[in-house]
Amino acid sequence: MKTRNPLLGGIIAAVMIGFGGWRLYEHFLGDTQMPTWRVVLSVAIVVYGFVVAYNALMQKPNE
């Protein structure tokens, strides 16, 4: 089974969560108006970022 570098996974997860969170913050608390598909895409990016973070943290070392 191919495994991902946990450091790279953590960086990717942080970027995805940060970008999606920023977009959602701007939409709900800022003055930015976004179409519904962009809001849904931002939520999906955040969720996928959490999935990547979970997989990076729970990855077992190679034996």
GROMACS .gro file of C-alpha atoms in nm:
model
   63
    1MET     CA    1   0.000   0.000   0.000
    2LYS     CA    2   0.129   0.343  -0.093
    3THR     CA    3   0.162   0.582   0.201
    4ARG     CA    4   0.184   0.958   0.203
    5ASN     CA    5   0.452   1.155   0.379
    6PRO     CA    6   0.286   1.272   0.704
    7LEU     CA    7   0.463   1.609   0.693
    8LEU     CA    8   0.340   1.677   0.341
    9GLY     CA    9  -0.010   1.561   0.439
   10GLY     CA   10  -0.009   1.800   0.734
   11ILE     CA   11   0.097   2.092   0.517
   12ILE     CA   12  -0.167   2.014   0.254
   13ALA     CA   13  -0.433   1.979   0.524
   14ALA     CA   14  -0.338   2.312   0.685
   15VAL     CA   15  -0.350   2.492   0.351
   16MET     CA   16  -0.687   2.343   0.258
   17ILE     CA   17  -0.846   2.413   0.597
   18GLY     CA   18  -0.702   2.765   0.602
   19PHE     CA   19  -0.813   2.853   0.250
   20GLY     CA   20  -1.162   2.708   0.288
   21GLY     CA   21  -1.205   2.863   0.630
   22TRP     CA   22  -1.097   3.203   0.502
   23ARG     CA   23  -1.348   3.183   0.216
   24LEU     CA   24  -1.628   3.088   0.456
   25TYR     CA   25  -1.527   3.363   0.700
   26GLU     CA   26  -1.533   3.622   0.423
   27HIS     CA   27  -1.875   3.504   0.306
   28PHE     CA   28  -2.051   3.483   0.642
   29LEU     CA   29  -1.879   3.761   0.839
   30GLY     CA   30  -1.736   3.985   0.568
   31ASP     CA   31  -1.886   4.185   0.286
   32THR     CA   32  -1.811   3.929   0.016
   33GLN     CA   33  -2.107   3.778  -0.165
   34MET     CA   34  -2.039   3.436  -0.316
   35PRO     CA   35  -2.257   3.211  -0.528
   36THR     CA   36  -2.387   2.898  -0.359
   37TRP     CA   37  -2.154   2.667  -0.553
   38ARG     CA   38  -1.850   2.852  -0.414
   39VAL     CA   39  -1.979   2.820  -0.057
   40VAL     CA   40  -2.035   2.446  -0.111
   41LEU     CA   41  -1.688   2.413  -0.265
   42SER     CA   42  -1.534   2.593   0.035
   43VAL     CA   43  -1.709   2.357   0.276
   44ALA     CA   44  -1.589   2.059   0.071
   45ILE     CA   45  -1.230   2.187   0.079
   46VAL     CA   46  -1.241   2.223   0.457
   47VAL     CA   47  -1.391   1.877   0.503
   48TYR     CA   48  -1.134   1.720   0.272
   49GLY     CA   49  -0.859   1.905   0.461
   50PHE     CA   50  -0.978   1.742   0.783
   51VAL     CA   51  -0.980   1.401   0.611
   52VAL     CA   52  -0.621   1.451   0.493
   53ALA     CA   53  -0.517   1.565   0.842
   54TYR     CA   54  -0.683   1.262   1.002
   55ASN     CA   55  -0.513   1.025   0.759
   56ALA     CA   56  -0.176   1.192   0.813
   57LEU     CA   57  -0.208   1.171   1.191
   58MET     CA   58  -0.339   0.813   1.203
   59GLN     CA   59  -0.091   0.673   0.951
   60LYS     CA   60   0.097   0.378   1.096
   61PRO     CA   61   0.474   0.365   1.052
   62ASN     CA   62   0.610   0.113   0.805
   63GLU     CA   63   0.717  -0.212   0.965
   0.00000   0.00000   0.00000
